[in-house]
Structures are given as C-alpha cells and as structure tokens.
mmCIF file of C-alpha atoms in Angstrom:
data_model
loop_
_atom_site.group_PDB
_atom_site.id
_atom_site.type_symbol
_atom_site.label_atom_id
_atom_site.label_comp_id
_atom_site.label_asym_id
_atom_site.label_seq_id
_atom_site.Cartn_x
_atom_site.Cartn_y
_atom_site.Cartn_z
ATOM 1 C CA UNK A 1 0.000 0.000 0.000
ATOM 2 C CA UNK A 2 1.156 3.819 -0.596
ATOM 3 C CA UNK A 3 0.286 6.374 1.917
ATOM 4 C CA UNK A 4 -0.299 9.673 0.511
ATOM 5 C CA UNK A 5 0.286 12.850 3.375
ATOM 6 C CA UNK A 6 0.418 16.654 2.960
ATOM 7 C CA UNK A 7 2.701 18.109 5.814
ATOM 8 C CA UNK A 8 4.326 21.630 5.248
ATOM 9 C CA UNK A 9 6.685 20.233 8.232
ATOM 10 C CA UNK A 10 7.348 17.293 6.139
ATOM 11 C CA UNK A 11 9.535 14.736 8.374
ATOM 12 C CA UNK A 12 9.110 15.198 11.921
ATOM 13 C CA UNK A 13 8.229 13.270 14.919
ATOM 14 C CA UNK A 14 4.607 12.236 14.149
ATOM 15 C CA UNK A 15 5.588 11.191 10.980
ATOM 16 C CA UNK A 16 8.738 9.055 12.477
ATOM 17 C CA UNK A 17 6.883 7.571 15.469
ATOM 18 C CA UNK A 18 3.588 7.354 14.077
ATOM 19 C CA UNK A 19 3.039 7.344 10.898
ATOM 20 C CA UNK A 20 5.831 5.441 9.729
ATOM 21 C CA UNK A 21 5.289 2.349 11.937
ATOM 22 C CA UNK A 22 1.268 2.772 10.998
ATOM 23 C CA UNK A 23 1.357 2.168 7.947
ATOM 24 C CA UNK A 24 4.669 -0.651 8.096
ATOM 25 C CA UNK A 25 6.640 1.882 5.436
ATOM 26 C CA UNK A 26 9.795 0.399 3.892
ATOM 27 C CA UNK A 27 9.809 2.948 1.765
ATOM 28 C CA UNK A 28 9.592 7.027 2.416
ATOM 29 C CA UNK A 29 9.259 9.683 -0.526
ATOM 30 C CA UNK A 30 9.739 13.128 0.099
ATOM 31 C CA UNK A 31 8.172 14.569 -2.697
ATOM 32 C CA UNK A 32 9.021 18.292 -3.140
ATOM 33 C CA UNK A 33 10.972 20.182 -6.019
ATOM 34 C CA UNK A 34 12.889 22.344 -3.280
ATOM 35 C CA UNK A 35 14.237 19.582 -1.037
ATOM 36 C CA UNK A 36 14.875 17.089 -4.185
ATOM 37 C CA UNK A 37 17.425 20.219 -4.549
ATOM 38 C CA UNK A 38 18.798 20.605 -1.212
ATOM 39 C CA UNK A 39 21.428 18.396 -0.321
ATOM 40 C CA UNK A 40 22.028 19.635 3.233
ATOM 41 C CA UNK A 41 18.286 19.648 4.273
ATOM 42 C CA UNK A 42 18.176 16.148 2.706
ATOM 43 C CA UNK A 43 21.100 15.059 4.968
ATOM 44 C CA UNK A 44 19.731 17.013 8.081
ATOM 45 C CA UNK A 45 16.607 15.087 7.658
ATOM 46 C CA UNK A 46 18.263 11.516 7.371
ATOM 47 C CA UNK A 47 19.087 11.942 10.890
ATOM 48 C CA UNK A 48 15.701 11.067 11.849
ATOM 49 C CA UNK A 49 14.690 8.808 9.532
ATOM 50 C CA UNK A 50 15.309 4.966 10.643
ATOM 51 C CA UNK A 51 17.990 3.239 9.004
ATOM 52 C CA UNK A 52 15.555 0.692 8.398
ATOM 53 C CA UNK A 53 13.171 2.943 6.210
ATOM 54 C CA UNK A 54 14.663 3.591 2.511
ATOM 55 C CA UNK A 55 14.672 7.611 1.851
ATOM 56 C CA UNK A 56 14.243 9.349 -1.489
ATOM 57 C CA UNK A 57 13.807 13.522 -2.542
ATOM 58 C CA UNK A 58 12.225 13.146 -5.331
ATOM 59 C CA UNK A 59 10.905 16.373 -7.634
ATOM 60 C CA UNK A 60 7.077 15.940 -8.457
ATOM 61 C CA UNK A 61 7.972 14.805 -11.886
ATOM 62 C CA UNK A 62 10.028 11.633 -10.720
ATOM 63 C CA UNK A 63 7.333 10.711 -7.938
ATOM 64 C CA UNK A 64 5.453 8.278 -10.690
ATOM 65 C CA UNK A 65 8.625 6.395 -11.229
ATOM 66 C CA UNK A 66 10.047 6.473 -8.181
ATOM 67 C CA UNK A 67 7.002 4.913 -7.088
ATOM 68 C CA UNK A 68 7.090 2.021 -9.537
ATOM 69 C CA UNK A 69 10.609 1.521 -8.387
ATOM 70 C CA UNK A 70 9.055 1.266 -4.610
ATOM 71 C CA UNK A 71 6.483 -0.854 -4.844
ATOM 72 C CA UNK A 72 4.053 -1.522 -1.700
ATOM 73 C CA UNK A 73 5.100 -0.072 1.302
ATOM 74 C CA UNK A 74 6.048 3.499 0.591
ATOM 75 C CA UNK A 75 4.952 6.580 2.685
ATOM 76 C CA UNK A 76 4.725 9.757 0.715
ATOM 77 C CA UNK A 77 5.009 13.400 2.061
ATOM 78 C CA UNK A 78 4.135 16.290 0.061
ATOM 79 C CA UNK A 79 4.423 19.888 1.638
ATOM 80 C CA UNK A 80 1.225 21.521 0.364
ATOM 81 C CA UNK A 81 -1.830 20.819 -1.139
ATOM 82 C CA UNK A 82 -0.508 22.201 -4.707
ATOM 83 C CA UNK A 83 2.076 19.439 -4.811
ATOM 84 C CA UNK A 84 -0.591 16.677 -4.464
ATOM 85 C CA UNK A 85 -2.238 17.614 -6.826
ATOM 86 C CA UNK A 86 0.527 18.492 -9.096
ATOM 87 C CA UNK A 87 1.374 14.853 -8.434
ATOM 88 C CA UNK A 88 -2.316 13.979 -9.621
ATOM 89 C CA UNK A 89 -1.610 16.228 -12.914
ATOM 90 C CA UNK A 90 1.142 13.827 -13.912
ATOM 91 C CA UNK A 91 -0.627 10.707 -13.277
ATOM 92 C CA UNK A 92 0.204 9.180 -9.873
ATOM 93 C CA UNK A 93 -2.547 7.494 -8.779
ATOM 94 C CA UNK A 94 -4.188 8.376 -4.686
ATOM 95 C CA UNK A 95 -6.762 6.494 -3.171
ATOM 96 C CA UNK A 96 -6.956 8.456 -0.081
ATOM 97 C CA UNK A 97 -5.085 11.676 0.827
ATOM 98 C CA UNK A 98 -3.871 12.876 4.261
ATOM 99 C CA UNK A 99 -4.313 15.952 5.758
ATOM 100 C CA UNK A 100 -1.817 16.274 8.432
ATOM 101 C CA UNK A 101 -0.737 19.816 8.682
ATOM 102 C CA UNK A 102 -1.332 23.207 7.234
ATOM 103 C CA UNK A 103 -0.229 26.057 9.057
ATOM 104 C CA UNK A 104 -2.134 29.164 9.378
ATOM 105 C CA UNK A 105 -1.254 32.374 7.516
ATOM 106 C CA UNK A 106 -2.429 35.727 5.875
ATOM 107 C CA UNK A 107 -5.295 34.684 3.901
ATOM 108 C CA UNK A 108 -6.191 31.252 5.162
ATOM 109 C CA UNK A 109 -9.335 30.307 6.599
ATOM 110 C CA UNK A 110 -9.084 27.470 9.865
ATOM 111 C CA UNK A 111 -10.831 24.344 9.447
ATOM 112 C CA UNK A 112 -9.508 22.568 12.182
ATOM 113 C CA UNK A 113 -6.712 23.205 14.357
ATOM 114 C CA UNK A 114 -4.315 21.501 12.117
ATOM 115 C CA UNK A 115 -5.457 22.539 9.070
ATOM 116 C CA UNK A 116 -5.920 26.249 7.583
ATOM 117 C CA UNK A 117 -6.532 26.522 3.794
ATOM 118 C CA UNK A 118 -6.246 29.247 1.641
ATOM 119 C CA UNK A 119 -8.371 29.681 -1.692
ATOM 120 C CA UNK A 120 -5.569 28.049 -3.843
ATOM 121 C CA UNK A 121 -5.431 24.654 -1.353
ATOM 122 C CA UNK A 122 -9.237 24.716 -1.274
ATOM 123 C CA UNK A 123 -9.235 24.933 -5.288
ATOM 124 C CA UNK A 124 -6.343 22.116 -5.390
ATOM 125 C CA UNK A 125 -8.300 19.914 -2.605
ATOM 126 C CA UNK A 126 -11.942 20.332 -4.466
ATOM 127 C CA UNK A 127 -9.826 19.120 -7.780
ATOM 128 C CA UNK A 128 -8.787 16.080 -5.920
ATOM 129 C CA UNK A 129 -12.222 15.315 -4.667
ATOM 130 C CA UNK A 130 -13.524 15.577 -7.952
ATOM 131 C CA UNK A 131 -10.546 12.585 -8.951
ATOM 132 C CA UNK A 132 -12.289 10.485 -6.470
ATOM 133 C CA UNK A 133 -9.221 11.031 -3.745
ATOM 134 C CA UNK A 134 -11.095 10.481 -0.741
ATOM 135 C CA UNK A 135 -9.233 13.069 1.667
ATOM 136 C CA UNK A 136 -8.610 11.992 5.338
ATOM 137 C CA UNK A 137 -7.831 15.023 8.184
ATOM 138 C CA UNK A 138 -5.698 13.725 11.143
ATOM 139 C CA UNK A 139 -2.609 14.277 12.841
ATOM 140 C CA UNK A 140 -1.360 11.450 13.978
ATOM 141 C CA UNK A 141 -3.229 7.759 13.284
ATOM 142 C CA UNK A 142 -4.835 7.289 16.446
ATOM 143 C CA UNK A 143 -7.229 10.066 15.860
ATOM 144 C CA UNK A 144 -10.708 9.325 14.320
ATOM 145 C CA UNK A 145 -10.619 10.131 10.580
ATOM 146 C CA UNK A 146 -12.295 13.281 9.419
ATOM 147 C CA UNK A 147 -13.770 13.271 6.304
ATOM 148 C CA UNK A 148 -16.762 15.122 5.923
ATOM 149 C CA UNK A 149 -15.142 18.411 6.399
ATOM 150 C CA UNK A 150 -14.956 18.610 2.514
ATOM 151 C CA UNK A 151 -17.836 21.032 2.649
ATOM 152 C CA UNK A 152 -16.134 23.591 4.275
ATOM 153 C CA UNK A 153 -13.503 23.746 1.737
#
C-alpha cells in the first residue's frame, strides 16, 4: 500500500513515530521540487529517519517512477496541497489523501486546528475530490478520521 500525506513540516516526529510504523513503510518519498534540490536539508533530515526505512527527494515529476521503483510499502510526504495535486496532474494514482498539517497564515481560513486553507489549497483539494481522492484530516493515526469536512472547503 502507498500512503499519501500533505505536511508543510514534512519529516518530523509524528511522521517518524507514528506514521511510519502505521502504515509498516519500507519505503519514504519526500516529494518536493525544493528539497529534491537541497542536499544539506536532505542530509539534516536523514538523521531522523530509521535506518531501516529507505529515503528518497524526489521532484514531483520523478514521484510516478520512483514509485514504480518502490512498490508496496512506501509513505509519501508532500508539503502543500498544490504538490498533491501536481502529483495527480502527472498521473500518480491516490486512493486516499492525508491531511496532516497546514499552518495558518495571511489569507487562510481554519478548518480545524491543524489545518488552515487558503483559496488556492481549497481549489487544489476540491480538484482532488472531484478525482475520487477520498481526503482523510488527522494528525497522527490514532485520531478518528475526518472526512466530511470537505464542505467547508
């Protein structure tokens, strides 16, 4: 199985301790054209990640092969909702989407603590509603999913 997750923290503890083990990953994808770049964030971040769990920066444009290469197994981060659904524009495939974090900001409207949107991640979220992603809101993966909080977007 791939696990799909929008985080604008990207890796950090609930992903590490939670999410990781959750979902059994083998595999973690960081997929974001700015860190694909970065070579000392990438190393910074390794630090956390268990030796066990096989790392890749990818850019959005690599993500569909990269995740052929991966196989089952494979936890994906993006950092907004713009890069999902970029991801979606090139043809990877989400069942379900994960809302973990969006920080608030100038312009954004608060849906839940978590999670503040602004007009282009509502636009980019409707978009992947209407591609059938079914889009789940939660932290960390003991919380109860939320997913009728589309409406508000």
């Amino acid at each position: 199985m791939t696990w799909f997750r929008v985080d604008n923290r990207l890796v950090h503890g609930q992903v590490i301790e939670g999410w990781l083990p959750y979902v059994a990953a083998k595999h973690l994808v960081v997929a974001n054209d700015v860190m694909a770049r970065d070579d000392l964030r990438q190393q910074i971040t390794l630090l956390a990640v268990p030796q066990s769990v096989e790392t890749y920066f990818v850019t959005l444009d690599a993500l569909a092969d990269t995740l052929r290469a991966c196989g089952d197994s494979t936890f994906v981060l993006f950092e907004d909702c713009k890069d999902a659904r970029q991801a979606s524009d090139t043809g990877v495939v989400m069942k379900s989407l994960n809302i973990g974090n969006l920080h608030y900001g100038p312009g954004k409207k608060q849906l839940l603590p978590h999670v503040a949107v602004s007009e282009q991640d509502s636009e980019d979220l409707r978009t992947l509603l209407a591609r059938r992603v079914q889009l789940d809101f939660r932290c960390v993966p003991s919380e109860k999913v939320r997913d009728s909080i589309e409406q508000l977007l």
